Amino acid sequence: MKSFNSTLAAGLVATIVTAQPALAEDTIKFGVLAPLTGLYAIVGERTSQGVNLAVDQINEQGGILGHKLEAVIRDDETNPDTAVRVARRLVLQDDVFALFGPLHGGAAIAVLNEAQRLKTPHIPWAATEEINTVNCSRYTWRVGSSAQQTSRSGAVVAQREGLKKWATISSDFSYGRSVVNQFTDNLKRLMPDAEVAEQAWPKLGEEDYSPYISNIARADPDALYIGLFGADVVKFLKQAKAFGLNEQVTIFTDFGGNHVVLKALGDDAPFGHWASSRYLHNYPDTQMNRDFVQAFKATYDVYPDMAAGEAYAAVHVMAEAIRRAGEPDKDLAINALGGLAYNAPEGWIIMRPSDHQGLQSAFWGKVSHDDAYPFPVLSDIQVISPIQAAHPDEDSGQGCRN
Amino acid sequence: MDIAFVAAQFLNGLAIAMILILIASGLTLLLGVLGILNFAHGGFYMLGAFMMFSLGQWGLGGMWFWVGLITIPLALALVAAVVEICLLRPLYHRERLYTLLLTFGLAMVFDDLALLIWGRDFKTVPVPELLSGAVSIGNYGFPLHFIFIIVVGPVVCALLWYLLYRTPFGKLIRAASTDTEMLGALGVNVNLVFTGVFALSAALAGLAGLLVAPIRSIVPGMGLEIFIESFIVVVIGGMGSLGGAIIGALLIGQIKAFGILALPNFAMIFIYLVLLAVLIVKPRGLFGEKTV
Amino acid sequence: MKKLSDAAVSYGSRPIATSLVNGKTLTLAGFAAAIAYPLLDGNLYNLQLFTEIIIISLLALSLNILIGYTGLVSLGHAAFLGIGAYASTLAMQHVYPSIWAGLTASVLSAGIVALAIGVFCIRLSGLYFAMITLAFSQAFYTIAFYWDSVTGGDDGLIGIPRPDISLFGLTEISIDGFVGYYYFTLVIVALAAYLMWRILNSPFGAILKAIRENPERVEFLGLPVYRYKLAAFIISAAFGGLAGGLFAPFQGFISPELLYWTKSGETVLMTILGGIHSFLGPAVGATVLIFLRDTVLNYTEYWKIIVGSILILCVLFAPGGIVGFITARLSEIFKGASK
C-alpha cells in the first residue's frame, strides 16, 4: 500500500501548501486552474507539479526582477462555471498577476472571456483551436501546441506511411471534432486520394466502445485516427486490444503518446503503432530536457508527462515576458509576449503575435519497449515543424486585432 | 450488413446490458423493498472496480481476479450493512426526500475517499489471464472477458431468482415489498430484511464494478453516470420490477449497439429519448402495474 | 416482485410552516443588510459571490414551488435556468441590447417551454415525475450542446453584455461593474421573491398545498387538479428562467453545463437542505451550500468529502432542513423563556 500512503501524504501536503496565507506584497503570484479532481485529475496533478517546479527554480535563481514568484493552484473541476468563479477569486482576492489554465476547452474559453474583463494575462492549458481563432483575445496566449498542430502533423506521418483508407474516432464535443476535422483536412490536402471510410463519434466519457470498435472493423480501414482524450483513450486502447483491432489496423492516437497514458496501459499499449505527445521525456535529447526530467524525477519521483512539460514551459514564458517588460505590469507583459522565444525542454517555442499561438514542433513516434524505462515509450520520433503542420496564420479566423 | 457483424453488435449490446442488469436489479430491489432511491449505489460499483485494481496490484499469484470475484462483493455487502444500520435506519420514519439527500452526501464522500485512497493516476487492471484473448465471429473479434460477463449476468439473475422465490429470506423480501408494516406486525425483524437487501444491492453493484475493471476506466465519479443510466433502465422497466429491469437493460444494450448505425451523432441522447417515449406512452414503465 | 415504488410518491408530507419566527422582521433585516453590505465590505470577490448566491437562491425558491408546495420533485429544473440564460443572451445579442429585453425573453421562453412539456410531465407523480423532467432537461441539454450556430455548441457563448439600464429615459445607470450588478440582481430577485410569496399565499397557493396533501379530495371538490399543477409548473419555470436571465450577464458566458442534470440535482439538494417547509428555506440552503463549497474549495480540492459529510450530518441531526432546525431550536428557546 505504498501508493496509498504516498498519495495521501501528497494530497495533504498539497492541501497545506495551497492553504498558506499570502506572502509579502512584492511577490508575483500566478493563479493556476487545473483539474485536480474528476476524470482528468492525473493531468491536473502533473500540471501543478510542472508549475511548482518552474516556480521553485525561478525563485532559486533570484525570482523575477527581484520579486519572489508564488503559484496559487486551485481545482477547476473541469467545469466552466467553477473555472470562472475560481478565476475571479484568484484575480480579485489573491491578486494574481496572470491566470493559467484550465484544461477543458469550454472552460478555457470562459476563463479567456473573464481574463479579458479582468484585464489579466492568461495562458490556457486547453489545446482547442477556437482560443486562437474566433475567440482570440489580447490577454490570452497559448504556449503549448494547439490540437490542430498535433493532428495536422499526424496527417504528415500518415502520408509518409502511405496509409490511404482511414477510420476516425473522437469524442463528440468541440475539441474532439476539431482534432479529427483538422486531421482529415490535412490528410486530404496531402493525399487527395485518401479515403475516410468511417467516422465514430462516441459521447465524451463513453464507458463501452465495443459497438464502435466492431463498426470500425466492418469498414475495414488501413488505419484508425483516435482523437480521444484523457481516460477515454486509455479505455479505448484497452478495449481495442481486447477486440484484436490492433492486428487489423494501424493506430494513430494523438493523446496516447502521453507518458501517463502509456504508463497506465503498460503491456496493453498499442506497440508498433503511432502515437503523439506534445512533450516527451525521452526526446529531444537536449541538455535542457535532460535537466528538466532529472529535476522533475528528483522532486516528485515520477517522469514528467505532457501536462508537466507544458505547464513548466508556460510559467517560464510568462516569467520571461515580465522580465522583458522590465516591471510586473500586466499590459507591458502582454506586449512583451508577442514574438517572445523560449528554449523549453521540448525545444524552441516562439509566440506568434498574429494568433497568440506558441509555435513549436510536433512529435509522433512508435509505441515501443525501451530497456531504460519500465514502461512503454515512443521511439522512431518524427519531428514535424510548425510550418508543415499548423495553419498559416492568415487562415486563423479573424486573427487577433491587438 | 453481414450476419457476422449483426451477431457481433448483438453480443456487444448483450455485454453492456449484463452490466446494467447487475446494477439496476439492486436499484429496483431498493426501490421495491425499502422505497428509497440510493444515489450512492454507483459508489459501490466504483468501489468494486477500485478494489479489483488493488488486488491486481498485489497479484495474489495470478489468482487476484478470482479471489476478488468472491471477496469484493462480500466486503462491499459488509460495508453496505454498516452504512444502512448507522445512516439509513434512523431515517425510515422520515420523509423519503431526506434519504435521497443523505445518499447524495454519501456519494460525494465515496468519490473523494477513492481519490484520497487511490490517488489520481490513470488506473488499469489487466484482463485476467484465463479470459484474455478473443474468439472470432467472421471478421470480428470478440473478447473472452466479454463472454464471461455475458455468462455471469444470467447466472446472477438465476441465483437472485432462487433467493427471492425459493428461500425463506426471499419470501420475507417479497413480503416486505408488498406491506412492510404488516410484516413488522407479524413479528418479523423488518430491519434485518432491509439491511440484507441493502447489502445485497451493494454486492451486485460491486460485482458489476469488478467485472468491468479490466475494460473500463477506474476513476472517482465513474459511479454517477452509470447510476443514472441504470436508474433510467429501472424506470423504463417499471420501478420495483426485477423482470422489468432486466428487459429494460437488454433493450438499452441493443439500442446502444445498433443505435450508432442509425444516428451516429446522437449517442448522448439515445437513452433519454427511450425514457421519454416510454414515460409518455406508458407512464409507469413497461412493466409497471397501473397507469396514472 | 411487487412494486412499492408508490412509496416514493409520498415525498413531502408535512405542513409548511406559514412563517418563520418573526419571519417578516428577519426578512426585512436581511434585505437591509444586503443593501448595506457593499458599503461595509469592499471585497469585490465576496460581492460577486453574493450576487451568485442571490441568483441561485431565486432558482431554489422557484424549484420549491414544485417540491414544497405542490409535492413534485423535479430533476430537470436546471433546464429552465439554461433556457432563460440562452434566451436572454440571444435576445440581447440579436434582438435588442437591453437587459429588460433579456429578462423578458428569459421568463417568457421558460414559461412557454414549461407549458409545452408540462402537459406530459404533470400527468406523472413521485419518481416518475422526477424522471420525465430529467429526460426533458437532458433533451434540452443536447439541443444546446449540438446547435452550434445558435448556442455556440458545447463551448457556449461568451461576451454576454450587461447593458446600461435606463430609468424612464431620464438617466442611464451602469450595471457593468460588480457593485452595479449586485444591486440590480438584489432588486430584481427581491421583487420576484415578493411576487412569488404573494402568489403562494393567495388562494391559488392554498389549493396547491391542498393538492400536495390530498389530490383526490381536491379533485372531489370539483377543482381541476391537473390545471393547477400545470400552472404551478409554469410559474416555477418562469421564475427559474428569470434566474437564468440574471445568471448569463453575471457570468459573462453560458455553456450547456447549465442545463446538465447534475445542476438540477444540486438545486434539489440546496432546496431540501435549506428546508422545503418554509418559503425562504431554499434560499438559505443555496446560500449555505455555495458559501460552504467556495470556502472549502479555497483550502482543499477535497471539498466533496467535507460538504458531503456535512450534508449527512444535517440530514441526521437537522430534520426539516436548516431553517426547520433553526426554527425548532428557536421555538424551544422561546417556549423555555415564556415558562
XYZ file of N, CA and C in Angstrom, chain A residues 1 3-5 7-8 11-12 14 35-46 172 199-204 206-208 210-219 230-232 234-236 238-239 242-244 248 255 260-261 263-266 268 302, chain B residues 1-2 5 8-9 12-13 15-16 19 45 53-54 57-58 112 115-127 133-134 139-144 146 212-217 219-220 222 225-226 229 253 256-258 260-261 264-268 270:
372
model
N 0.821 -1.218 0.000
C 0.000 0.000 0.000
C 0.851 1.261 0.000
N 1.437 3.162 -2.517
C 0.783 4.227 -3.273
C -0.264 4.926 -2.398
N -0.902 4.141 -1.541
C -1.915 4.727 -0.664
C -1.313 5.826 0.198
N -0.214 5.455 0.884
C 0.370 6.415 1.812
C 0.947 7.632 1.108
N 0.205 8.870 -1.781
C -0.807 9.772 -2.345
C -1.480 10.563 -1.252
N -1.773 9.871 -0.186
C -2.421 10.548 0.931
C -1.537 11.687 1.410
N -1.454 14.437 -1.088
C -2.697 15.189 -1.017
C -2.688 16.164 0.144
N -2.246 15.671 1.296
C -2.220 16.524 2.481
C -1.234 17.657 2.300
N -0.195 18.944 -0.504
C -0.745 19.889 -1.466
C -1.751 20.799 -0.782
N -7.438 20.597 -13.285
C -8.439 19.615 -12.863
C -7.870 18.662 -11.822
N -7.955 19.017 -10.558
C -7.352 18.174 -9.517
C -8.279 17.046 -9.086
N -9.548 17.123 -9.494
C -10.481 16.030 -9.214
C -11.150 15.653 -10.531
N -11.839 14.528 -10.534
C -12.578 14.122 -11.729
C -11.734 13.327 -12.711
N -12.248 13.222 -13.935
C -11.655 12.342 -14.937
C -10.202 12.671 -15.269
N -9.853 13.948 -15.212
C -8.517 14.353 -15.645
C -7.611 14.707 -14.468
N -7.905 14.141 -13.298
C -7.191 14.536 -12.089
C -5.685 14.327 -12.213
N -5.277 13.255 -12.902
C -3.842 12.996 -13.006
C -3.168 14.077 -13.859
N -3.886 14.547 -14.889
C -3.348 15.631 -15.711
C -3.178 16.879 -14.842
N -4.173 17.126 -13.980
C -4.100 18.276 -13.082
C -2.938 18.165 -12.106
N -2.707 16.943 -11.621
C -1.608 16.749 -10.663
C -0.261 17.032 -11.336
N -0.070 16.488 -12.541
C 1.191 16.740 -13.257
C 1.333 18.226 -13.604
N -17.556 13.303 -29.092
C -18.443 14.225 -29.779
C -18.572 15.529 -28.991
N -16.488 7.292 -39.590
C -16.193 8.242 -38.524
C -17.091 7.947 -37.331
N -16.477 7.665 -36.187
C -17.247 7.336 -34.981
C -17.177 8.505 -34.009
N -18.325 8.863 -33.470
C -18.385 9.988 -32.520
C -19.053 9.556 -31.229
N -18.395 8.778 -30.399
C -18.999 8.436 -29.104
C -19.065 9.674 -28.219
N -19.941 9.624 -27.215
C -20.029 10.769 -26.304
C -18.771 10.833 -25.439
N -18.504 12.011 -24.936
C -17.367 12.204 -24.034
C -17.565 11.324 -22.803
N -17.622 8.045 -22.737
C -18.275 6.756 -23.044
C -17.512 5.635 -22.349
N -18.265 4.698 -21.751
C -17.596 3.642 -20.989
C -17.321 2.404 -21.827
N -18.173 2.152 -22.818
C -18.027 0.917 -23.568
C -17.987 1.199 -25.062
N -17.290 -0.929 -27.410
C -17.351 -2.135 -28.232
C -18.199 -1.985 -29.502
N -19.389 -1.340 -29.451
C -20.146 -1.199 -30.707
C -19.375 -0.399 -31.755
N -18.620 0.612 -31.283
C -17.849 1.431 -32.211
C -16.697 0.628 -32.815
N -16.081 -0.210 -31.973
C -14.935 -0.993 -32.437
C -15.374 -1.968 -33.533
N -16.499 -2.660 -33.304
C -16.988 -3.589 -34.322
C -17.342 -2.844 -35.601
N -17.922 -1.652 -35.427
C -18.317 -0.865 -36.586
C -17.100 -0.407 -37.400
N -16.018 -0.061 -36.693
C -14.779 0.330 -37.377
C -14.203 -0.870 -38.123
N -14.239 -2.038 -37.449
C -13.727 -3.247 -38.094
C -14.510 -3.559 -39.370
N -15.808 -3.251 -39.366
C -16.647 -3.517 -40.521
C -16.191 -2.696 -41.738
N -15.756 -1.437 -41.454
C -15.315 -0.577 -42.556
C -13.982 -1.042 -43.135
N -7.571 11.896 -22.525
C -7.608 11.510 -21.107
C -7.924 10.042 -20.894
N -8.764 9.780 -19.872
C -9.086 8.396 -19.511
C -9.792 7.677 -20.663
N -10.455 8.438 -21.543
C -11.154 7.819 -22.671
C -10.204 7.046 -23.566
N -7.344 5.770 -22.754
C -6.832 4.593 -22.034
C -7.783 3.419 -22.208
N -9.077 3.657 -21.923
C -10.001 2.515 -22.001
C -10.262 2.111 -23.444
N -10.251 3.091 -24.370
C -10.450 2.692 -25.766
C -9.324 1.769 -26.222
N -7.454 -0.147 -24.457
C -7.587 -1.455 -23.804
C -8.643 -2.292 -24.515
N -9.787 -1.661 -24.782
C -10.875 -2.404 -25.417
C -10.508 -2.788 -26.849
N -8.375 -5.768 -26.713
C -9.151 -6.969 -26.385
C -9.921 -7.484 -27.596
N -10.378 -6.580 -28.454
C -11.130 -6.972 -29.645
C -10.225 -7.352 -30.817
N -8.905 -7.239 -30.605
C -7.990 -7.606 -31.680
C -7.886 -6.549 -32.774
N -5.673 -5.557 -36.827
C -6.384 -5.308 -38.092
C -6.029 -3.971 -38.731
N -3.308 11.601 -28.292
C -3.060 11.823 -26.867
C -2.363 10.598 -26.270
N 1.572 9.522 -19.088
C 0.629 8.958 -18.106
C -0.258 7.882 -18.740
N -0.536 8.033 -20.035
C -1.363 7.030 -20.722
C -0.561 5.753 -20.946
N 2.057 4.708 -19.430
C 2.392 4.054 -18.163
C 1.188 3.268 -17.641
N 0.009 3.869 -17.759
C -1.193 3.179 -17.281
C -1.467 1.931 -18.123
N -1.246 2.020 -19.424
C -1.545 0.887 -20.297
C -0.567 -0.264 -20.110
N 0.714 0.065 -19.875
C 1.708 -0.988 -19.688
C 1.698 -1.960 -20.850
N -0.668 -3.412 -22.225
C -1.799 -3.253 -23.141
C -1.597 -2.115 -24.141
N 8.448 10.737 -10.215
C 7.770 10.243 -11.417
C 8.359 10.994 -12.609
N -25.443 -5.396 -44.688
C -24.957 -5.693 -43.322
C -24.778 -7.204 -43.175
N -23.539 -7.638 -43.030
C -23.344 -9.092 -42.965
C -23.777 -9.648 -41.611
N -21.478 -9.352 -38.567
C -21.470 -8.035 -37.928
C -22.664 -7.877 -37.004
N -21.991 -9.767 -33.924
C -21.001 -9.094 -33.072
C -21.641 -7.929 -32.337
N -22.436 -7.119 -33.067
C -23.082 -5.979 -32.415
C -24.073 -6.464 -31.359
N -22.136 -7.332 -28.327
C -21.688 -6.104 -27.657
C -22.807 -5.522 -26.806
N -24.009 -5.456 -27.411
C -25.154 -4.920 -26.691
C -25.515 -5.779 -25.492
N -23.440 -7.597 -23.669
C -22.461 -7.382 -22.595
C -22.768 -6.092 -21.849
N -23.113 -5.031 -22.601
C -23.473 -3.763 -21.957
C -24.688 -3.981 -21.066
N -24.066 -5.716 -17.539
C -23.562 -4.814 -16.501
C -24.707 -3.959 -15.953
N -20.402 0.419 -7.106
C -19.865 -0.002 -8.406
C -18.415 0.483 -8.524
N -8.692 -3.183 -8.655
C -7.411 -2.594 -9.040
C -6.335 -2.934 -8.004
N -6.693 -2.780 -6.727
C -5.715 -3.088 -5.676
C -5.317 -4.553 -5.701
N -2.904 -5.187 -8.324
C -1.555 -4.738 -7.962
C -0.837 -5.793 -7.117
N -1.622 -6.428 -6.226
C -0.987 -7.411 -5.339
C -0.707 -8.722 -6.070
N -14.586 11.256 -3.107
C -13.354 11.861 -2.600
C -12.515 10.861 -1.824
N -10.484 9.028 -4.246
C -9.390 9.883 -4.724
C -8.276 9.935 -3.680
N -8.662 10.053 -2.404
C -7.665 10.134 -1.333
C -6.911 8.817 -1.171
N -7.638 7.712 -1.250
C -7.018 6.413 -1.003
C -6.174 5.970 -2.191
N -6.745 6.099 -3.419
C -6.071 5.505 -4.570
C -5.311 6.503 -5.444
N -5.430 7.784 -5.164
C -4.651 8.759 -5.931
C -5.221 9.030 -7.305
N -4.499 9.866 -8.071
C -5.060 10.389 -9.311
C -4.616 9.655 -10.566
N -3.600 8.788 -10.482
C -3.099 8.123 -11.684
C -4.219 7.427 -12.452
N -4.094 7.385 -13.791
C -4.995 6.526 -14.564
C -4.766 5.108 -14.069
N -5.855 4.400 -13.757
C -5.684 3.044 -13.233
C -6.153 2.024 -14.240
N -5.361 0.992 -14.403
C -5.805 -0.085 -15.279
C -5.578 -1.413 -14.575
N -6.411 -2.369 -14.920
C -6.281 -3.735 -14.425
C -6.163 -4.600 -15.669
N -5.209 -5.521 -15.712
C -5.132 -6.375 -16.897
C -6.344 -7.298 -16.960
N -6.664 -7.735 -18.160
C -7.701 -8.756 -18.292
C -7.118 -10.042 -17.702
N -7.597 -12.733 -24.647
C -7.770 -13.328 -25.956
C -9.189 -13.133 -26.435
N -9.418 -13.482 -27.690
C -10.725 -13.251 -28.281
C -11.105 -14.417 -29.170
N -15.264 -11.858 -39.423
C -14.094 -10.978 -39.393
C -13.945 -10.257 -38.068
N -14.854 -10.489 -37.152
C -14.873 -9.679 -35.945
C -14.364 -10.452 -34.742
N -13.486 -9.790 -33.992
C -13.010 -10.390 -32.764
C -14.022 -10.132 -31.658
N -14.141 -11.064 -30.726
C -14.978 -10.807 -29.551
C -14.254 -11.339 -28.318
N -13.928 -10.445 -27.353
C -13.067 -10.832 -26.234
C -13.712 -11.866 -25.316
N -12.892 -12.783 -24.823
C -13.377 -13.789 -23.875
C -13.939 -13.142 -22.618
N -15.605 -10.460 -22.338
C -16.993 -10.051 -22.572
C -17.919 -11.271 -22.514
N -16.067 -4.928 -14.781
C -15.671 -4.002 -15.836
C -14.293 -3.388 -15.587
N -13.732 -3.633 -14.376
C -12.440 -3.025 -14.051
C -11.382 -3.267 -15.141
N -11.299 -4.474 -15.736
C -10.258 -4.681 -16.748
C -10.541 -3.989 -18.089
N -11.741 -3.488 -18.321
C -12.020 -2.925 -19.646
C -12.477 -1.474 -19.622
N -12.925 -0.970 -18.485
C -13.375 0.425 -18.443
C -12.402 1.229 -17.608
N -12.661 2.548 -17.519
C -11.737 3.355 -16.720
C -12.122 3.286 -15.253
N -12.061 5.449 -12.266
C -11.864 6.823 -11.784
C -12.950 7.185 -10.787
N -12.619 8.069 -9.831
C -13.667 8.565 -8.944
C -14.737 9.240 -9.795
N -16.939 7.574 -11.488
C -17.409 6.654 -12.516
C -18.799 6.115 -12.191
N -22.587 8.443 -13.637
C -23.244 8.267 -14.931
C -23.936 6.911 -15.011
N -23.239 5.863 -14.527
C -23.835 4.524 -14.616
C -25.034 4.429 -13.692
N -27.887 5.978 -15.563
C -28.262 5.107 -16.671
C -29.061 3.899 -16.163
N -29.173 -1.967 -23.968
C -27.939 -2.537 -24.510
C -27.985 -2.613 -26.024
N -27.956 0.779 -27.687
C -26.607 1.348 -27.707
C -25.772 0.717 -28.820
N -25.951 -0.588 -29.029
C -25.135 -1.278 -30.023
C -25.544 -0.915 -31.447
N -26.859 -0.879 -31.710
C -27.305 -0.668 -33.088
C -27.672 0.783 -33.370
N -25.993 3.485 -32.932
C -24.943 4.306 -33.539
C -24.903 4.125 -35.058
N -25.514 3.062 -35.553
C -25.551 2.872 -37.008
C -26.577 3.811 -37.627
N -25.461 8.187 -35.829
C -24.118 8.165 -35.260
C -23.789 9.385 -34.400
N -24.518 10.485 -34.578
C -24.159 11.699 -33.845
C -24.948 11.918 -32.575
N -25.846 10.982 -32.258
C -26.711 11.285 -31.127
C -26.635 10.245 -30.017
N -25.459 9.614 -29.887
C -25.282 8.580 -28.877
C -25.621 9.101 -27.486
N -25.355 10.406 -27.268
C -25.534 11.003 -25.954
C -26.992 10.954 -25.503
N -29.659 8.927 -26.829
C -30.452 7.714 -27.053
C -31.312 7.335 -25.862
